[in-house]
CSV table of C-alpha atoms (C1' of nucleotides) in Angstrom, one decimal:
chain,number,residue,atom,x,y,z
E,9,MET,CA,-0.2,138.6,-67.7
E,10,THR,CA,-3.2,140.9,-66.4
E,11,GLN,CA,-1.7,144.3,-68.2
E,12,GLU,CA,-3.5,147.6,-67.2
E,13,PRO,CA,-5.9,148.0,-70.0
E,14,GLY,CA,-5.1,150.8,-72.4
E,15,LEU,CA,-7.1,153.9,-73.2
E,16,ARG,CA,-8.8,152.0,-75.9
E,17,GLU,CA,-10.3,149.2,-73.4
E,18,ARG,CA,-11.2,151.8,-70.9
E,19,LYS,CA,-13.2,153.8,-73.2
E,20,LYS,CA,-14.9,150.8,-74.8
E,21,LYS,CA,-16.1,149.7,-70.8
E,22,GLN,CA,-17.2,153.3,-70.4
E,23,THR,CA,-19.2,153.4,-73.5
E,24,ALA,CA,-20.7,150.0,-73.0
E,25,ASP,CA,-21.6,151.2,-69.1
E,26,ARG,CA,-23.2,154.1,-70.5
E,27,ILE,CA,-25.4,152.4,-73.0
E,28,GLU,CA,-26.6,150.2,-70.3
E,29,THR,CA,-27.3,152.6,-67.9
E,30,ALA,CA,-29.1,155.1,-70.2
E,31,ALA,CA,-31.1,152.1,-71.5
E,32,MET,CA,-32.1,150.9,-68.4
E,33,ASP,CA,-33.3,154.4,-67.4
E,34,LEU,CA,-35.3,154.5,-70.4
E,35,PHE,CA,-36.7,151.2,-70.1
E,36,GLU,CA,-37.9,151.6,-66.7
E,37,LYS,CA,-39.4,155.1,-67.3
E,38,ASP,CA,-41.0,154.7,-70.9
E,39,GLY,CA,-41.2,150.9,-71.1
E,40,PHE,CA,-39.0,148.4,-73.1
E,41,ASP,CA,-41.0,148.5,-76.3
E,42,ALA,CA,-41.7,152.4,-76.4
E,43,THR,CA,-37.8,152.6,-76.2
E,44,THR,CA,-36.3,153.0,-79.2
E,45,ILE,CA,-32.4,152.2,-80.3
E,46,ASP,CA,-32.2,155.9,-81.4
E,47,ASP,CA,-33.5,157.0,-78.1
E,48,ILE,CA,-30.9,154.7,-76.3
E,49,ALA,CA,-28.3,156.3,-78.7
E,50,THR,CA,-29.0,159.7,-78.4
E,51,ALA,CA,-29.3,159.2,-74.4
E,52,ALA,CA,-25.7,157.5,-74.3
E,53,ASP,CA,-24.6,159.9,-76.8
E,54,ILE,CA,-23.3,157.4,-79.5
E,55,SER,CA,-24.7,157.0,-83.0
E,56,SER,CA,-27.5,154.0,-83.3
E,57,ARG,CA,-25.1,152.1,-85.5
E,58,THR,CA,-22.5,152.2,-82.7
E,59,PHE,CA,-25.4,150.5,-80.5
E,60,PHE,CA,-25.1,147.5,-82.3
E,61,HIS,CA,-21.5,147.2,-81.8
E,62,TYR,CA,-22.1,146.5,-78.1
E,63,PHE,CA,-25.1,144.6,-77.9
E,64,PRO,CA,-26.4,142.2,-80.5
E,65,THR,CA,-30.0,143.1,-79.7
E,66,LYS,CA,-32.0,145.5,-77.5
E,67,GLU,CA,-32.9,142.4,-75.3
E,68,ASP,CA,-29.5,141.7,-74.5
E,69,VAL,CA,-29.0,145.1,-72.9
E,70,VAL,CA,-31.1,144.1,-70.3
E,71,LEU,CA,-29.8,140.3,-70.0
E,72,GLY,CA,-26.2,140.9,-70.9
E,73,ASP,CA,-24.1,140.5,-68.0
E,74,TYR,CA,-26.5,138.5,-65.8
E,75,ALA,CA,-26.4,135.9,-68.8
E,76,ALA,CA,-22.6,135.8,-68.4
E,77,ARG,CA,-22.9,135.0,-64.8
E,78,LEU,CA,-24.6,131.9,-65.3
E,79,SER,CA,-22.0,130.6,-67.4
E,80,ARG,CA,-20.0,130.1,-64.7
E,81,VAL,CA,-21.9,127.3,-63.3
E,82,THR,CA,-20.1,124.6,-65.5
E,83,GLU,CA,-16.6,125.8,-64.6
E,84,SER,CA,-17.7,125.4,-60.8
E,85,LEU,CA,-19.1,122.2,-61.7
E,86,LYS,CA,-15.6,121.1,-63.0
E,87,GLU,CA,-14.0,122.4,-59.7
E,88,GLN,CA,-16.3,119.6,-57.7
E,89,PRO,CA,-14.7,116.7,-56.4
E,90,VAL,CA,-15.2,113.9,-58.9
E,91,ASP,CA,-16.4,111.5,-56.2
E,92,SER,CA,-19.4,113.5,-54.9
E,93,PRO,CA,-22.8,112.7,-56.8
E,94,ALA,CA,-23.5,114.5,-59.9
E,95,TRP,CA,-26.6,116.0,-58.5
E,96,THR,CA,-24.8,117.2,-55.4
E,97,ALA,CA,-22.3,118.7,-57.5
E,98,LEU,CA,-24.9,120.8,-59.5
E,99,GLY,CA,-26.5,121.8,-56.4
E,100,VAL,CA,-23.4,123.4,-55.3
E,101,ALA,CA,-22.5,125.1,-58.6
E,102,PHE,CA,-26.0,126.6,-58.6
E,103,ALA,CA,-25.5,127.7,-55.1
E,104,GLU,CA,-22.8,129.9,-56.2
E,105,VAL,CA,-24.6,131.5,-58.7
E,106,ALA,CA,-27.5,132.0,-56.4
E,107,ASN,CA,-25.3,133.6,-54.0
E,108,ASP,CA,-24.1,136.0,-56.8
E,109,TYR,CA,-27.7,136.8,-57.3
E,110,GLU,CA,-28.7,137.8,-53.9
E,111,VAL,CA,-25.7,139.9,-53.4
E,112,GLN,CA,-26.5,141.9,-56.6
E,113,HIS,CA,-30.2,141.6,-56.1
E,114,GLN,CA,-30.7,145.5,-56.3
E,115,GLN,CA,-29.6,145.5,-59.8
E,116,LEU,CA,-31.1,142.1,-60.8
E,117,ARG,CA,-34.5,143.0,-59.6
E,118,ARG,CA,-34.7,145.9,-62.0
E,119,ARG,CA,-33.8,143.7,-64.9
E,120,PHE,CA,-36.0,140.7,-64.0
E,121,GLN,CA,-38.7,143.2,-63.7
E,122,ILE,CA,-38.5,144.2,-67.2
E,123,MET,CA,-37.6,140.8,-68.3
E,124,MET,CA,-40.9,139.4,-66.6
E,125,THR,CA,-43.0,141.8,-68.3
E,126,THR,CA,-41.7,142.1,-71.8
E,127,GLY,CA,-42.4,138.9,-73.7
E,128,SER,CA,-39.2,139.6,-76.4
E,129,VAL,CA,-36.8,140.0,-73.4
E,130,PHE,CA,-38.3,136.9,-71.5
E,131,ALA,CA,-38.0,134.7,-74.7
E,132,ARG,CA,-34.4,135.8,-75.1
E,133,ASN,CA,-33.8,135.1,-71.7
E,134,LEU,CA,-35.0,131.2,-72.1
E,135,GLN,CA,-33.1,131.3,-75.2
E,136,LEU,CA,-29.9,132.2,-73.6
E,137,GLN,CA,-30.6,129.5,-70.4
E,138,ALA,CA,-31.4,126.7,-73.3
E,139,GLY,CA,-27.5,127.3,-74.1
E,140,TRP,CA,-26.6,126.7,-70.5
E,141,GLU,CA,-28.8,123.6,-70.3
E,142,ASP,CA,-26.7,122.2,-73.5
E,143,ALA,CA,-23.6,123.3,-71.6
E,144,VAL,CA,-24.3,122.0,-68.4
E,145,ALA,CA,-25.8,118.6,-69.9
E,146,GLU,CA,-22.3,118.3,-71.7
E,147,ALA,CA,-20.1,118.8,-68.6
E,148,LEU,CA,-22.6,116.2,-66.7
E,149,GLU,CA,-22.1,113.6,-69.6
E,150,GLU,CA,-18.6,114.0,-69.2
E,151,ARG,CA,-18.5,113.9,-65.6
E,152,MET,CA,-20.7,111.1,-65.0
E,153,LYS,CA,-18.5,109.2,-68.2
E,154,LEU,CA,-21.8,108.4,-69.9
E,155,GLY,CA,-22.3,108.0,-73.6
E,156,SER,CA,-24.1,110.5,-75.6
E,157,GLY,CA,-27.1,108.2,-75.8
E,158,ASP,CA,-28.0,108.3,-72.3
E,159,ILE,CA,-31.0,111.1,-71.4
E,160,LEU,CA,-30.2,111.4,-67.9
E,161,PRO,CA,-27.4,114.4,-68.1
E,162,ARG,CA,-29.9,116.2,-70.1
E,163,LEU,CA,-32.5,115.6,-67.8
E,164,MET,CA,-30.7,116.5,-65.0
E,165,ALA,CA,-29.6,119.8,-66.6
E,166,ALA,CA,-33.2,120.9,-67.2
E,167,SER,CA,-34.1,120.0,-64.0
E,168,ALA,CA,-31.5,122.2,-62.3
E,169,LEU,CA,-32.2,125.3,-64.6
E,170,GLY,CA,-36.0,124.8,-63.9
E,171,ALA,CA,-35.2,124.6,-60.0
E,172,MET,CA,-33.3,127.9,-60.6
E,173,ARG,CA,-36.1,129.5,-62.5
E,174,SER,CA,-38.6,128.5,-60.0
E,175,SER,CA,-37.0,129.8,-57.3
E,176,VAL,CA,-36.0,133.3,-58.7
E,177,ARG,CA,-40.0,133.3,-59.6
E,178,HIS,CA,-40.8,133.0,-56.0
E,179,TRP,CA,-37.8,134.9,-54.8
E,180,LEU,CA,-38.6,138.1,-56.8
E,181,PRO,CA,-42.1,139.3,-55.3
E,182,THR,CA,-41.5,138.2,-51.7
E,183,THR,CA,-38.0,138.5,-50.3
E,184,ASN,CA,-39.2,136.2,-47.4
E,185,GLN,CA,-36.7,133.7,-48.3
E,186,SER,CA,-33.4,134.2,-49.6
E,187,LEU,CA,-32.5,133.0,-53.0
E,188,PRO,CA,-29.8,130.4,-51.9
E,189,ASP,CA,-32.2,128.8,-49.5
E,190,LEU,CA,-34.9,128.6,-52.2
E,191,VAL,CA,-32.7,127.0,-54.8
E,192,GLN,CA,-31.6,124.6,-51.9
E,193,ASP,CA,-34.9,123.5,-51.0
E,194,CYS,CA,-35.5,122.8,-54.7
E,195,PHE,CA,-32.3,120.8,-55.2
E,196,THR,CA,-33.3,119.0,-52.2
E,197,GLN,CA,-36.4,118.2,-53.0
E,198,LEU,CA,-35.3,116.6,-56.5
E,199,GLU,CA,-32.6,115.0,-54.8
E,200,ALA,CA,-34.4,111.8,-54.4
E,201,GLY,CA,-35.2,111.3,-58.0
E,202,PHE,CA,-31.6,111.5,-59.0
E,203,LYS,CA,-30.3,109.2,-55.9
E,204,PRO,CA,-29.2,106.1,-57.7
E,205,ALA,CA,-27.0,108.4,-60.0
E,206,LEU,CA,-23.7,108.8,-59.2
X,12,MET,CA,-74.8,122.9,-81.6
X,13,THR,CA,-72.0,121.8,-84.1
X,14,GLN,CA,-73.3,123.3,-87.0
X,15,GLU,CA,-71.8,122.5,-90.3
X,16,PRO,CA,-69.2,125.3,-90.8
X,17,GLY,CA,-70.3,128.0,-93.6
X,18,LEU,CA,-68.3,128.8,-96.7
X,19,ARG,CA,-66.6,131.5,-94.6
X,20,GLU,CA,-65.5,129.0,-92.1
X,21,ARG,CA,-64.3,126.6,-94.7
X,22,LYS,CA,-62.6,129.0,-96.8
X,23,LYS,CA,-60.6,130.3,-93.9
X,24,LYS,CA,-59.3,127.1,-93.0
X,25,GLN,CA,-58.3,126.2,-96.6
X,26,THR,CA,-56.7,129.6,-96.6
X,27,ALA,CA,-54.6,128.6,-93.4
X,28,ASP,CA,-53.6,125.3,-94.7
X,29,ARG,CA,-52.5,127.0,-97.7
X,30,ILE,CA,-50.3,129.6,-96.0
X,31,GLU,CA,-49.0,126.6,-93.8
X,32,THR,CA,-48.1,124.3,-96.6
X,33,ALA,CA,-46.3,126.8,-98.3
X,34,ALA,CA,-44.6,128.2,-95.8
X,35,MET,CA,-43.2,125.0,-94.6
X,36,ASP,CA,-41.9,123.9,-98.1
X,37,LEU,CA,-40.0,127.1,-98.5
X,38,PHE,CA,-38.7,127.0,-95.2
X,39,GLU,CA,-37.3,123.5,-95.9
X,40,LYS,CA,-36.1,124.6,-99.4
X,41,ASP,CA,-34.5,127.8,-98.6
X,42,GLY,CA,-34.3,128.2,-95.0
X,43,PHE,CA,-36.4,130.1,-92.2
X,44,ASP,CA,-34.6,133.2,-92.1
X,45,ALA,CA,-34.1,133.3,-96.0
X,46,THR,CA,-37.9,132.9,-96.6
X,47,THR,CA,-39.7,136.1,-96.4
X,48,ILE,CA,-43.5,137.2,-95.8
X,49,ASP,CA,-43.7,138.0,-99.2
X,50,ASP,CA,-42.4,134.8,-100.3
X,51,ILE,CA,-44.8,132.9,-98.5
X,52,ALA,CA,-47.7,135.2,-99.5
X,53,THR,CA,-46.8,134.9,-103.1
X,54,ALA,CA,-46.9,131.1,-102.8
X,55,ALA,CA,-49.9,130.9,-101.0
X,56,ASP,CA,-51.7,133.4,-103.2
X,57,ILE,CA,-52.6,135.9,-100.7
X,58,SER,CA,-51.5,139.6,-100.1
X,59,SER,CA,-48.5,139.9,-97.5
X,60,ARG,CA,-50.9,141.8,-95.5
X,61,THR,CA,-53.3,138.9,-95.0
X,62,PHE,CA,-50.6,136.8,-93.8
X,63,PHE,CA,-50.7,138.6,-90.4
X,64,HIS,CA,-54.5,138.0,-90.1
X,65,TYR,CA,-53.7,134.3,-89.9
X,66,PHE,CA,-50.5,134.1,-88.1
X,67,PRO,CA,-48.9,136.6,-85.4
X,68,THR,CA,-45.4,135.9,-86.4
X,69,LYS,CA,-43.7,134.1,-89.0
X,70,GLU,CA,-42.4,131.6,-86.3
X,71,ASP,CA,-45.6,130.7,-85.2
X,72,VAL,CA,-46.5,129.1,-88.8
X,73,VAL,CA,-44.1,126.3,-87.6
X,74,LEU,CA,-45.2,126.1,-84.0
X,75,GLY,CA,-48.8,127.0,-84.7
X,76,ASP,CA,-50.7,123.8,-83.9
X,77,TYR,CA,-48.3,121.8,-82.0
X,78,ALA,CA,-48.4,124.6,-79.5
X,79,ALA,CA,-52.0,124.3,-78.9
X,80,ARG,CA,-51.5,120.3,-78.3
X,81,LEU,CA,-49.5,121.0,-75.4
X,82,SER,CA,-52.3,123.1,-73.9
X,83,ARG,CA,-54.5,119.8,-73.7
X,84,VAL,CA,-52.3,118.8,-70.5
X,85,THR,CA,-54.0,121.0,-68.3
X,86,GLU,CA,-57.6,119.6,-69.4
X,87,SER,CA,-56.3,116.3,-69.2
X,88,LEU,CA,-54.7,116.9,-65.6
X,89,LYS,CA,-58.2,118.3,-64.4
X,90,GLU,CA,-59.8,114.8,-65.6
X,91,GLN,CA,-57.3,112.7,-63.5
X,92,PRO,CA,-58.6,111.2,-60.2
X,93,VAL,CA,-57.9,113.7,-57.3
X,94,ASP,CA,-56.9,111.0,-55.1
X,95,SER,CA,-54.1,110.0,-57.4
X,96,PRO,CA,-50.6,111.6,-56.6
X,97,ALA,CA,-50.0,114.8,-58.5
X,98,TRP,CA,-46.9,113.7,-60.2
X,99,THR,CA,-48.5,110.3,-61.3
X,100,ALA,CA,-51.4,112.7,-62.7
X,101,LEU,CA,-48.9,115.0,-64.4
X,102,GLY,CA,-47.4,111.7,-66.0
X,103,VAL,CA,-50.4,110.6,-67.4
X,104,ALA,CA,-51.4,113.8,-68.9
X,105,PHE,CA,-47.8,114.4,-70.5
X,106,ALA,CA,-48.3,110.6,-71.6
X,107,GLU,CA,-51.3,111.5,-73.7
X,108,VAL,CA,-49.5,114.5,-75.3
X,109,ALA,CA,-46.2,112.1,-76.2
X,110,ASN,CA,-48.8,109.7,-78.0
X,111,ASP,CA,-50.0,112.4,-80.0
X,112,TYR,CA,-46.7,113.5,-81.0
X,113,GLU,CA,-45.9,109.9,-81.5
X,114,VAL,CA,-48.7,109.3,-84.0
X,115,GLN,CA,-48.4,112.5,-85.8
X,116,HIS,CA,-44.3,112.6,-85.9
X,117,GLN,CA,-43.9,112.7,-89.4
X,118,GLN,CA,-45.4,116.5,-89.4
X,119,LEU,CA,-43.7,117.2,-86.1
X,120,ARG,CA,-40.4,116.1,-87.3
X,121,ARG,CA,-40.3,118.6,-90.1
X,122,ARG,CA,-41.5,121.4,-87.6
X,123,PHE,CA,-39.0,120.3,-84.9
X,124,GLN,CA,-36.2,120.3,-87.5
X,125,ILE,CA,-36.8,123.7,-88.4
X,126,MET,CA,-37.3,124.8,-84.8
X,127,MET,CA,-33.8,123.1,-83.6
X,128,THR,CA,-32.1,124.8,-86.3
X,129,THR,CA,-33.6,128.4,-86.1
X,130,GLY,CA,-32.9,130.3,-83.4
X,131,SER,CA,-36.1,132.6,-83.3
X,132,VAL,CA,-38.3,129.7,-83.7
X,133,PHE,CA,-36.8,128.0,-80.8
X,134,ALA,CA,-37.0,131.2,-78.8
X,135,ARG,CA,-40.7,131.3,-79.5
X,136,ASN,CA,-41.4,127.7,-78.5
X,137,LEU,CA,-39.7,128.2,-75.3
X,138,GLN,CA,-42.0,131.4,-74.7
X,139,LEU,CA,-44.8,129.3,-75.3
X,140,GLN,CA,-43.9,126.3,-73.1
X,141,ALA,CA,-43.3,129.0,-70.3
X,142,GLY,CA,-46.9,129.8,-70.9
X,143,TRP,CA,-47.9,126.0,-70.4
X,144,GLU,CA,-45.7,125.9,-67.5
X,145,ASP,CA,-47.8,128.7,-65.7
X,146,ALA,CA,-50.9,127.0,-66.7
X,147,VAL,CA,-49.7,123.7,-65.3
X,148,ALA,CA,-48.3,125.3,-62.3
X,149,GLU,CA,-51.6,126.9,-61.5
X,150,ALA,CA,-53.8,123.6,-62.5
X,151,LEU,CA,-51.4,121.8,-59.8
X,152,GLU,CA,-51.7,124.5,-57.1
X,153,GLU,CA,-55.3,124.0,-57.0
X,154,ARG,CA,-55.3,120.6,-57.3
X,155,MET,CA,-53.0,120.0,-54.4
X,156,LYS,CA,-54.9,122.8,-52.3
X,157,LEU,CA,-51.8,124.7,-52.0
X,158,GLY,CA,-51.3,128.5,-51.2
X,159,SER,CA,-49.7,130.3,-53.8
X,160,GLY,CA,-46.7,130.7,-51.7
X,161,ASP,CA,-45.5,127.4,-52.3
X,162,ILE,CA,-42.8,126.7,-54.6
X,163,LEU,CA,-43.6,123.1,-55.3
X,164,PRO,CA,-46.2,123.3,-58.1
X,165,ARG,CA,-44.0,125.7,-59.9
X,166,LEU,CA,-41.2,123.2,-59.5
X,167,MET,CA,-43.3,120.1,-60.6
X,168,ALA,CA,-44.4,121.9,-63.5
X,169,ALA,CA,-41.0,122.9,-64.8
X,170,SER,CA,-39.6,119.5,-64.1
X,171,ALA,CA,-42.3,117.8,-66.1
X,172,LEU,CA,-42.1,120.3,-69.0
X,173,GLY,CA,-38.3,119.9,-68.7
X,174,ALA,CA,-38.7,116.3,-68.8
X,175,MET,CA,-41.0,116.3,-72.2
X,176,ARG,CA,-38.3,118.7,-73.9
X,177,SER,CA,-35.5,116.5,-72.9
X,178,SER,CA,-37.4,113.4,-74.4
X,179,VAL,CA,-38.3,115.0,-77.3
X,180,ARG,CA,-34.5,115.9,-77.9
X,181,HIS,CA,-33.7,112.5,-77.8
X,182,TRP,CA,-36.5,111.0,-79.4
X,183,LEU,CA,-36.2,113.2,-82.7
X,184,PRO,CA,-32.6,112.0,-83.9
X,185,THR,CA,-32.8,108.3,-82.8
X,186,THR,CA,-36.3,106.9,-83.1
X,187,ASN,CA,-34.8,103.9,-81.0
X,188,GLN,CA,-37.4,104.5,-78.2
X,189,SER,CA,-40.8,105.5,-78.7
X,190,LEU,CA,-41.5,109.4,-77.1
X,191,PRO,CA,-44.2,107.7,-75.0
X,192,ASP,CA,-41.4,105.4,-73.3
X,193,LEU,CA,-38.8,108.1,-73.0
X,194,VAL,CA,-41.4,110.3,-71.2
X,195,GLN,CA,-42.7,107.8,-69.1
X,196,ASP,CA,-38.7,106.8,-68.3
X,197,CYS,CA,-38.1,110.5,-67.2
X,198,PHE,CA,-41.2,110.4,-65.0
X,199,THR,CA,-40.3,107.8,-63.3
X,200,GLN,CA,-36.8,108.9,-62.8
X,201,LEU,CA,-38.1,112.0,-60.9
X,202,GLU,CA,-40.7,110.3,-59.3
X,203,ALA,CA,-38.7,109.9,-56.2
X,204,GLY,CA,-37.9,113.5,-55.8
X,205,PHE,CA,-42.0,114.0,-55.4
X,206,LYS,CA,-42.8,111.0,-53.4
X,207,PRO,CA,-44.1,112.7,-50.3
X,208,ALA,CA,-46.2,115.2,-52.3
X,209,LEU,CA,-49.9,114.3,-52.3
Y,2,DA,C1',-84.4,138.5,-103.9
Y,3,DT,C1',-82.4,142.1,-101.7
Y,4,DA,C1',-80.6,145.6,-98.5
Y,5,DA,C1',-78.0,146.0,-94.6
Y,6,DA,C1',-74.5,144.1,-91.5
Y,7,DA,C1',-70.8,141.5,-90.3
Y,8,DG,C1',-66.2,139.8,-91.9
Y,9,DA,C1',-62.1,139.1,-95.0
Y,10,DT,C1',-58.9,140.8,-98.0
Y,11,DT,C1',-55.8,144.4,-99.9
Y,12,DG,C1',-52.9,148.2,-100.7
Y,13,DC,C1',-50.7,151.8,-98.7
Y,14,DA,C1',-47.5,154.4,-95.6
Y,15,DG,C1',-44.8,154.0,-92.0
Y,16,DA,C1',-42.3,152.8,-87.5
Y,17,DG,C1',-38.5,150.1,-85.8
Y,18,DA,C1',-34.7,146.3,-85.5
Y,19,DC,C1',-30.6,145.1,-87.6
Y,20,DT,C1',-27.0,144.5,-91.5
Y,21,DG,C1',-23.3,145.5,-94.9
Y,22,DC,C1',-20.3,148.9,-96.6
Y,23,DA,C1',-16.9,152.5,-96.9
Y,24,DA,C1',-15.2,156.5,-95.2
Y,25,DA,C1',-13.5,159.2,-91.1
Y,26,DC,C1',-11.3,159.0,-86.8
Y,27,DA,C1',-8.8,157.3,-82.7
Y,28,DT,C1',-5.4,154.3,-80.5
Y,29,DC,C1',-1.6,151.6,-80.2
Y,30,DT,C1',3.1,149.7,-82.1
Y,31,DG,C1',7.6,150.2,-83.7
C,6,DC,C1',6.3,160.0,-87.0
C,7,DA,C1',4.1,156.6,-89.8
C,8,DG,C1',1.7,152.5,-90.7
C,9,DA,C1',-1.2,148.8,-88.7
C,10,DT,C1',-5.2,147.9,-86.2
C,11,DG,C1',-9.4,148.8,-84.2
C,12,DT,C1',-13.6,152.1,-83.4
C,13,DT,C1',-17.3,155.1,-84.8
C,14,DT,C1',-20.3,156.8,-88.1
C,15,DG,C1',-23.7,157.8,-91.9
C,16,DC,C1',-26.2,155.9,-95.5
C,17,DA,C1',-28.8,152.7,-97.9
C,18,DG,C1',-31.5,148.8,-97.6
C,19,DT,C1',-34.0,145.0,-95.9
C,20,DC,C1',-37.5,142.6,-93.5
C,21,DT,C1',-41.1,142.1,-89.8
C,22,DC,C1',-45.3,143.9,-88.3
C,23,DT,C1',-49.0,147.6,-87.4
C,24,DG,C1',-52.8,151.0,-88.3
C,25,DC,C1',-56.0,152.6,-91.3
C,26,DA,C1',-59.5,152.9,-94.7
C,27,DA,C1',-61.4,150.9,-99.0
C,28,DT,C1',-63.1,147.2,-101.2
C,29,DC,C1',-65.0,142.8,-101.6
C,30,DT,C1',-67.6,138.6,-100.0
C,31,DT,C1',-70.4,136.2,-97.1
C,32,DT,C1',-74.2,136.0,-93.8
C,33,DT,C1',-78.4,137.7,-92.2
C,34,DA,C1',-82.8,139.7,-91.8
C,35,DT,C1',-86.4,141.7,-94.0
DNA sequence: ATAAAAGATTGCAGAGACTGCAAACATCTG
DNA sequence: CAGATGTTTGCAGTCTCTGCAATCTTTTAT
C-alpha cells in the first residue's frame, strides 16, 4: 500500500520545501508585498513559471500546510461517538487541532505574524476558513440528522470557527495560556447556548 | 451645517452611481471575472484610470455601500442602555442592520448573488467583516469595562457576526423567514452561552 | 468678472500576479 | 532501450492596480 516514494515524488517535495523556506525568509526580511514571485523563484532556484505549479497564489505559501491541518476537523468529527452532543464532539475535534497548533507553534507564529499584518493573506485565510465552515456545517447536519433547512449546523460551525479564531488571536501575542486551554474556555463558554441540541 | 451640495459633489455622486450600475449590469450579464475594468469604464463613460478614484478594487463595487451599512452596528451599540446585557444590546444592534437588509433586499440579493459565486468578492467581504469584528469587539470591551486581556468581547463579536452570516445564508435562497427573524433566532439560541456576562 | 486655488479626469508608462501553450527535459514502465 | 507520463521552462499575453504629470472643471477670493 504505502510504497516508498520514487525519485519524482521526493524531488517534488524537496522543491516545494525549498520554495516555502525561501519565500518565508524573504517575506520576513523584505515584507510580503515587497517580495515578488521572481524573487522567490530566484532564491528557490526555479523558474517563476514553476512557482505556480506548486502554489496557486503567493498567499498560499504562507497558509499552505496550516490550511490542510484544519481540514482534519471533519475527519475527527466523524470519529466521535454518535451519542455525544454535537457541540461536545466539535469541541474535541477542535481541541485536537489546537494541540497541533500548540506543538508547532514556532512555525505557526511566523506564518500568523505575516498573516495578521498582510491584508491579502488574511483575506485568503478567511476564505479558506469559510470552506471549512461549509464542510463542518455539512458534517454536523449529517450527524444531527437534520434537514438542510435548519440553520443550527451552520451556526454551530460558525461559532466553532469563531472560537478558534478568537483563541488564536489571544494566544499569539501573550503565551500566557496554552491554545488548547483557550479553545476549551471558548467552547465551554458557548456550551450553554447549544445545550438543548443533541 | 448641512449645505446643499455643490455641482462638484453632485457630479461625483452621479459618476459613482453610473459606475456602480454599469458594473453591476456587466457582472450579471458576463460574470464578475469576465468583466474588465475597461469594460466598466467604457460602459460608465469614464477613463479606466478614473475608476480607481472611485473604488479601490473591482470587488468593492459589489460590496461598497452594504459594507458601510454594517459599520452602523457600533454606533447603534453605543446608543443601547448601559444596564442591558451586552449580548442583548448586540442583538438589538444587529436587528437594526437586519432590518435594513430586509428593506433593501432587492438590491442586496443581486450583490449577494455575485458575492457567493465569486471567490475574490467573497474573500473581500470576509476581510471587511473582520474589520467590523475588531470594531465590535473593541466597543464591547469598553462597554463591559474589561481589560484587553479578556477574550470574551472578541468571542461575542465573532459569534454575532457568525450569526449574521449564517442568517443571511439561509435567508438568501429561501425567503421563507424574514432576515430579522432569523437573526433573532440565532441570537436567542446563543443567548444562554452568554448569560452570566453583563 | 476674473484670477488663483483646489479638485477631478485623463493618458501613459510600468510593476506585478497569474494563465495558456508548446517545447525541452526527466522519470517511470514494460 | 523505447514509449508513456509527468515536470520544468520560456514566452507572450491579460488584467489589476499605481505613480506621475498634464489638462480640464469647479470653487473661492478679489
